[in-house]
Tab-separated table of C-alpha atoms and ligand atoms in Angstrom:
chain	number	residue	atom	x	y	z
A	101	MET	CA	1.697	-9.618	43.377
A	102	SER	CA	5.286	-11.000	43.258
A	103	TRP	CA	7.247	-8.412	41.326
A	104	ARG	CA	5.819	-5.747	44.268
A	105	SER	CA	7.028	-7.546	46.869
A	106	GLY	CA	10.100	-5.762	48.537
A	107	GLY	CA	8.795	-2.409	46.901
A	108	ARG	CA	11.031	-2.355	43.500
A	109	LEU	CA	9.264	-4.124	40.326
A	110	ARG	CA	12.325	-7.104	40.033
A	111	TRP	CA	13.141	-6.869	36.126
A	112	ALA	CA	16.246	-7.627	36.724
A	113	ALA	CA	15.516	-11.217	38.700
A	114	ALA	CA	14.223	-11.769	35.988
A	115	VAL	CA	16.432	-10.625	32.568
A	116	PRO	CA	17.437	-13.710	30.441
A	117	PHE	CA	21.031	-14.546	31.975
A	118	ALA	CA	22.672	-14.001	27.791
A	119	LEU	CA	21.516	-10.035	28.672
A	120	VAL	CA	23.211	-9.814	31.957
A	121	GLY	CA	26.134	-8.850	30.638
A	122	LEU	CA	24.526	-6.461	28.115
A	123	LEU	CA	23.133	-4.700	31.108
A	124	GLY	CA	26.119	-4.324	32.661
A	125	ALA	CA	27.676	-3.219	29.102
A	126	PRO	CA	29.625	0.494	28.883
A	127	VAL	CA	27.895	3.205	26.382
A	128	GLY	CA	30.594	3.601	24.167
A	129	THR	CA	34.143	4.175	26.238
A	130	GLY	CA	34.275	7.583	26.771
A	131	ALA	CA	30.503	7.448	28.609
A	132	ALA	CA	29.820	9.215	31.001
A	133	THR	CA	26.795	10.643	33.826
A	134	GLY	CA	25.831	14.204	34.705
A	135	THR	CA	28.040	14.236	37.712
A	136	ARG	CA	31.805	13.268	36.567
A	137	ALA	CA	33.516	14.757	33.231
A	138	PRO	CA	33.021	13.590	30.352
A	139	VAL	CA	35.629	11.960	28.320
A	140	GLU	CA	36.252	13.265	25.072
A	141	ARG	CA	34.281	11.651	22.645
A	142	THR	CA	34.563	13.015	18.902
A	143	ALA	CA	31.159	14.100	18.329
A	144	GLU	CA	30.540	13.401	14.825
A	145	PRO	CA	29.026	16.656	12.550
A	146	THR	CA	25.955	16.453	11.855
A	147	GLU	CA	26.134	17.301	8.130
A	148	GLN	CA	27.419	14.230	7.586
A	149	VAL	CA	23.945	12.915	7.567
A	150	THR	CA	24.086	11.516	4.182
A	151	GLU	CA	20.269	11.136	2.949
A	152	PRO	CA	19.391	11.586	-0.484
A	153	ALA	CA	16.853	14.804	-1.274
A	154	GLU	CA	13.790	12.615	-1.217
A	155	GLU	CA	14.389	10.910	1.845
A	156	GLY	CA	14.614	13.091	5.271
A	157	ALA	CA	16.071	12.939	7.992
A	158	LEU	CA	16.139	13.469	12.135
A	159	VAL	CA	18.543	16.595	12.391
A	160	PRO	CA	19.943	16.722	15.562
A	161	SER	CA	21.125	19.947	17.109
A	162	TYR	CA	21.746	20.370	21.288
A	163	GLU	CA	19.871	24.233	22.671
A	164	ALA	CA	21.878	26.394	25.729
A	165	GLY	CA	20.368	24.381	28.912
A	166	LEU	CA	17.921	26.541	31.191
A	167	THR	CA	20.531	25.803	34.473
A	168	PRO	CA	23.633	24.551	35.032
A	169	GLU	CA	22.353	20.498	35.285
A	170	ASP	CA	21.010	20.824	32.284
A	171	GLU	CA	23.908	22.158	31.275
A	172	LYS	CA	25.668	18.371	32.660
A	173	VAL	CA	23.515	16.787	30.851
A	174	LYS	CA	23.740	18.561	27.503
A	175	ALA	CA	26.940	17.552	28.127
A	176	PHE	CA	26.677	14.408	28.281
A	177	LEU	CA	24.483	13.901	25.336
A	178	THR	CA	26.744	15.728	22.904
A	179	GLN	CA	30.117	13.879	24.323
A	180	ASN	CA	28.355	10.454	23.526
A	181	ALA	CA	26.976	12.015	20.503
A	182	VAL	CA	23.981	10.201	21.561
A	183	LEU	CA	20.890	12.235	19.118
A	184	GLU	CA	23.447	11.799	16.326
A	185	ASP	CA	23.281	7.336	16.848
A	186	ILE	CA	19.573	8.057	17.790
A	187	ALA	CA	19.269	9.717	14.039
A	188	ALA	CA	21.784	7.313	12.121
A	189	TYR	CA	19.616	4.130	13.671
A	190	ALA	CA	15.944	5.859	12.456
A	191	SER	CA	17.492	6.367	9.205
A	192	GLU	CA	18.372	2.856	8.817
A	193	ARG	CA	15.092	1.529	9.326
A	194	ILE	CA	12.214	4.391	8.847
A	195	VAL	CA	11.593	6.561	5.824
A	196	LEU	CA	10.635	10.103	6.668
A	197	PRO	CA	8.655	11.942	4.460
A	198	GLN	CA	11.034	15.211	5.924
A	199	ASP	CA	13.578	16.667	7.651
A	200	VAL	CA	12.856	16.205	11.102
A	201	PRO	CA	14.802	18.542	13.643
A	202	LEU	CA	15.307	16.679	16.640
A	203	HIS	CA	16.342	19.183	19.523
A	204	ALA	CA	17.612	18.787	23.225
A	205	ALA	CA	16.702	21.724	24.731
A	206	GLY	CA	16.107	23.412	28.074
A	207	CYS	CA	12.651	23.493	28.944
A	208	GLY	CA	11.663	23.968	32.046
A	209	GLU	CA	9.908	20.701	32.924
A	210	ALA	CA	10.864	16.917	32.078
A	211	ASN	CA	9.350	16.026	28.871
A	212	ALA	CA	9.916	15.178	25.246
A	213	PHE	CA	7.296	15.977	22.528
A	214	TRP	CA	6.541	16.276	19.025
A	215	ASP	CA	5.283	19.839	17.749
A	216	PRO	CA	2.923	19.689	15.066
A	217	ARG	CA	3.160	22.920	13.724
A	218	ALA	CA	6.658	23.712	13.892
A	219	GLN	CA	7.048	20.332	12.567
A	220	ASP	CA	10.385	18.982	15.408
A	221	ILE	CA	10.955	17.155	18.214
A	222	THR	CA	12.162	18.389	21.479
A	223	PHE	CA	13.629	16.512	23.756
A	224	CYS	CA	14.491	18.233	27.296
A	225	TYR	CA	17.442	18.175	29.449
A	226	GLU	CA	15.255	17.833	32.782
A	227	TYR	CA	13.671	14.685	31.717
A	228	LEU	CA	17.307	13.174	32.848
A	229	GLU	CA	17.411	15.099	35.039
A	230	GLU	CA	14.532	13.603	36.575
A	231	LEU	CA	15.480	10.021	36.130
A	232	ALA	CA	18.827	9.629	36.849
A	233	PRO	CA	18.215	9.720	40.581
A	234	LEU	CA	15.047	7.683	40.263
A	235	LEU	CA	17.260	4.958	37.751
A	236	ALA	CA	20.616	5.114	40.235
A	237	ALA	CA	17.651	4.230	43.591
A	238	GLN	CA	16.797	0.869	40.631
A	239	GLN	CA	20.145	-0.365	41.441
A	240	SER	CA	20.900	-2.863	43.816
A	241	LYS	CA	24.269	-4.649	42.126
A	242	GLY	CA	28.023	-3.756	41.387
A	243	THR	CA	30.943	-1.636	42.355
A	244	ALA	CA	30.267	2.223	42.158
A	245	GLU	CA	32.584	1.890	38.908
A	246	GLU	CA	29.062	-1.038	37.010
A	247	ARG	CA	26.642	1.856	38.842
A	248	SER	CA	27.995	4.215	36.876
A	249	ALA	CA	28.447	2.763	33.701
A	250	GLN	CA	25.369	1.219	33.744
A	251	LEU	CA	23.637	4.438	34.616
A	252	ASP	CA	25.063	5.877	31.422
A	253	GLN	CA	23.590	3.527	29.513
A	254	ASP	CA	20.335	3.057	31.031
A	255	LEU	CA	20.556	7.360	30.155
A	256	VAL	CA	21.100	6.676	26.767
A	257	GLY	CA	18.445	4.368	27.034
A	258	VAL	CA	15.665	6.453	27.820
A	259	THR	CA	16.889	9.116	25.606
A	260	ASN	CA	16.552	7.104	22.579
A	261	GLU	CA	12.819	5.372	23.900
A	262	ALA	CA	11.543	8.861	24.578
A	263	VAL	CA	13.001	9.975	20.887
A	264	LEU	CA	12.077	7.322	19.262
A	265	HIS	CA	8.446	7.332	20.794
A	266	GLU	CA	7.918	11.037	19.887
A	267	LEU	CA	9.296	10.214	16.178
A	268	GLY	CA	5.822	7.671	16.587
A	269	HIS	CA	3.961	10.730	17.025
A	270	ALA	CA	5.746	12.562	13.608
A	271	LEU	CA	5.072	9.747	11.826
A	272	VAL	CA	1.473	9.607	12.680
A	273	ASN	CA	1.574	13.528	11.752
A	274	LEU	CA	3.280	13.071	8.554
A	275	TYR	CA	1.971	9.859	6.963
A	276	ASP	CA	-1.618	11.128	8.462
A	277	LEU	CA	-1.365	6.876	9.683
A	278	PRO	CA	-4.858	5.502	10.953
A	279	VAL	CA	-3.944	4.791	14.509
A	280	VAL	CA	-6.937	2.677	16.831
A	281	GLY	CA	-6.324	3.202	20.659
A	282	LYS	CA	-4.686	6.004	22.494
A	283	GLU	CA	-1.714	7.751	20.134
A	284	GLU	CA	0.437	7.196	23.106
A	285	ASP	CA	-0.074	3.561	23.189
A	286	ALA	CA	1.106	3.219	18.953
A	287	ALA	CA	4.318	5.661	19.800
A	288	ASP	CA	5.402	3.379	22.732
A	289	GLN	CA	4.894	0.466	20.387
A	290	LEU	CA	7.695	2.476	17.669
A	291	SER	CA	9.617	2.875	19.993
A	292	ALA	CA	9.274	-0.701	21.374
A	293	LEU	CA	9.385	-2.382	17.952
A	294	LEU	CA	12.600	-0.173	16.300
A	295	LEU	CA	14.607	-0.642	19.835
A	296	ALA	CA	13.412	-4.779	19.995
A	297	SER	CA	14.140	-5.717	16.834
A	298	GLY	CA	18.143	-3.722	16.735
A	299	ASP	CA	21.034	-5.332	17.859
A	300	GLU	CA	22.389	-5.804	20.948
A	301	ARG	CA	23.059	-2.241	21.573
A	302	HIS	CA	19.730	-0.983	20.913
A	303	VAL	CA	18.130	-4.500	22.509
A	304	GLY	CA	20.129	-2.566	25.588
A	305	TYR	CA	17.815	0.633	25.260
A	306	ALA	CA	15.023	-1.081	25.469
A	307	LEU	CA	15.366	-3.389	28.501
A	308	SER	CA	16.983	0.376	30.412
A	309	THR	CA	13.258	1.164	28.950
A	310	ILE	CA	11.514	-1.212	31.517
A	311	THR	CA	13.806	-0.654	33.988
A	312	SER	CA	13.011	2.999	34.269
A	313	TYR	CA	9.536	2.206	33.842
A	314	ALA	CA	10.567	0.304	37.032
A	315	ALA	CA	12.301	3.190	38.483
A	316	LEU	CA	8.563	4.888	37.645
A	317	ALA	CA	6.398	2.959	38.657
A	318	ASN	CA	7.500	2.272	41.443
A	319	ALA	CA	7.990	5.637	42.907
A	320	ALA	CA	4.145	5.814	41.791
A	321	ALA	CA	3.438	3.273	43.829
A	322	ARG	CA	5.069	5.337	46.603
A	323	GLY	CA	2.379	7.675	46.588
A	324	GLU	CA	5.100	10.346	45.181
A	325	GLN	CA	3.607	10.608	41.669
A	326	PRO	CA	0.334	13.063	42.486
A	327	LEU	CA	-3.497	11.350	41.308
A	328	LYS	CA	-3.502	13.313	37.827
A	329	VAL	CA	-0.733	11.055	36.686
A	330	TYR	CA	-4.849	8.785	35.635
A	331	ALA	CA	-5.878	11.786	33.580
A	332	ASP	CA	-2.501	11.720	31.640
A	333	GLU	CA	-3.258	10.572	28.450
A	334	HIS	CA	-0.317	8.096	28.512
A	335	SER	CA	-0.777	4.850	29.578
A	336	LEU	CA	0.162	4.721	33.772
A	337	ASP	CA	4.094	3.655	33.994
A	338	ALA	CA	3.040	0.665	35.419
A	339	GLN	CA	1.121	-0.413	32.500
A	340	ARG	CA	4.146	1.310	30.673
A	341	PHE	CA	5.723	-1.851	32.525
A	342	TYR	CA	4.854	-4.497	31.512
A	343	ASN	CA	3.542	-3.920	27.612
A	344	TRP	CA	7.360	-3.126	26.875
A	345	VAL	CA	7.905	-6.450	28.844
A	346	CYS	CA	5.483	-8.305	26.927
A	347	TRP	CA	6.552	-6.477	23.743
A	348	LEU	CA	10.384	-7.595	23.776
A	349	TYR	CA	8.844	-11.022	24.809
A	350	GLY	CA	6.853	-10.883	21.436
A	351	SER	CA	9.325	-9.612	19.245
A	352	ASP	CA	11.653	-13.160	20.119
A	353	PRO	CA	9.790	-16.319	22.697
A	354	ASP	CA	11.934	-18.526	22.820
A	355	GLN	CA	15.268	-15.373	23.842
A	356	TYR	CA	12.687	-14.135	26.282
A	357	ALA	CA	10.670	-17.074	27.900
A	358	PRO	CA	12.310	-16.388	31.224
A	359	VAL	CA	10.675	-13.716	31.460
A	360	VAL	CA	7.163	-15.672	32.056
A	361	GLN	CA	5.524	-16.343	35.375
A	362	THR	CA	4.988	-20.805	34.993
A	363	GLU	CA	4.977	-22.649	37.284
A	364	ARG	CA	8.256	-23.347	37.505
A	365	ASN	CA	9.338	-20.224	36.968
A	366	PRO	CA	7.062	-18.402	39.625
A	367	ASP	CA	9.726	-14.923	39.592
A	368	GLY	CA	8.383	-14.579	36.551
A	369	ILE	CA	7.007	-11.552	35.589
A	370	LEU	CA	5.458	-11.601	33.342
A	371	PRO	CA	1.850	-13.023	33.885
A	372	PRO	CA	1.564	-16.000	31.372
A	373	ASP	CA	-2.408	-14.882	30.231
A	374	ARG	CA	-0.808	-11.715	28.401
A	375	ALA	CA	2.338	-13.586	27.586
A	376	GLY	CA	0.776	-15.740	25.490
A	377	GLN	CA	-0.781	-12.677	23.566
A	378	CYS	CA	2.733	-10.875	22.959
A	379	PRO	CA	4.002	-12.382	19.822
A	380	GLY	CA	0.450	-11.683	18.231
A	381	GLU	CA	0.822	-8.424	19.661
A	382	PHE	CA	4.531	-7.366	18.439
A	383	ARG	CA	3.442	-8.661	14.605
A	384	GLN	CA	0.254	-6.403	15.062
A	385	MET	CA	2.742	-3.138	15.839
A	386	GLU	CA	4.638	-4.469	12.763
A	387	LYS	CA	2.030	-4.611	10.573
A	388	SER	CA	0.615	-1.548	11.900
A	389	TRP	CA	3.653	0.464	11.802
A	390	SER	CA	4.821	-1.010	8.148
A	391	PRO	CA	4.041	2.329	6.246
A	392	ALA	CA	6.931	3.868	7.707
A	393	LEU	CA	9.354	1.086	8.032
A	394	LYS	CA	12.062	0.266	5.587
A	395	PRO	CA	11.003	-2.740	3.379
A	396	TYR	CA	13.428	-5.219	5.545
A	397	LEU	CA	11.587	-4.821	8.593
A	398	LYS	CA	9.109	-6.632	6.953
A	399	THR	CA	9.794	-10.084	7.586
B	511	LIG	ZN1	3.756	10.833	23.627
């Protein structure tokens, strides 16, 4: 399969030209990696979320880390107001029936989860600690500074993806939504729907997500993941990679046409058989999630 030639998923080669600049866009003006001192940024106080009482919102908080590495991730997320930005974005697009606490925390594992009993979402600092070296290894172009800025953007992107995925579980639970198929796939779909239909910054986060699944799938292809991943309730990373490529393409087939593999475009990463289904998949996702979406998304 062409996407695995050279041992790497070649998403970057297929990224539409117009998006190349986007991929290199820095995170705000003061983005920082976990390895260098974050630049000053004044985080918005969470009390400024001014939703009316009948509508809930994600309510961010940053808990103490368990390790010095956790504390670096906490500083990165705090100083870039990453959770606050996600909460504001979700409020624009999702109707939440109640406030949902969104904790960033040290968990002792690379994870993110919705807790149906506590009715809150936790994003673990370890998630970024695990992904950062994989994302960095995925990079092949640019100066050290450009790579660092790209890594920052990718880390913010995968944080968006993970939190919006957990928001999907929260919505299924809080609205008692019927889910056909795996709830994990439905949660991925909500995350993809919100990011792919967003502005350039959020589409960039969708691209970061695709890059992260490419990195994880490459690690799996190298035999660096245990066999138990096949028992996991999530789809495999390579499947999630293709799903995200498909959904992004399906959100705007004209713009993302270069990702489709054709005779004239043999480097396209999305097989044509799947590509033909993607616009329909994306429309179906909008329909499935419509009870929780703000009306303007229902186009
Ligand atoms: Zn999940």
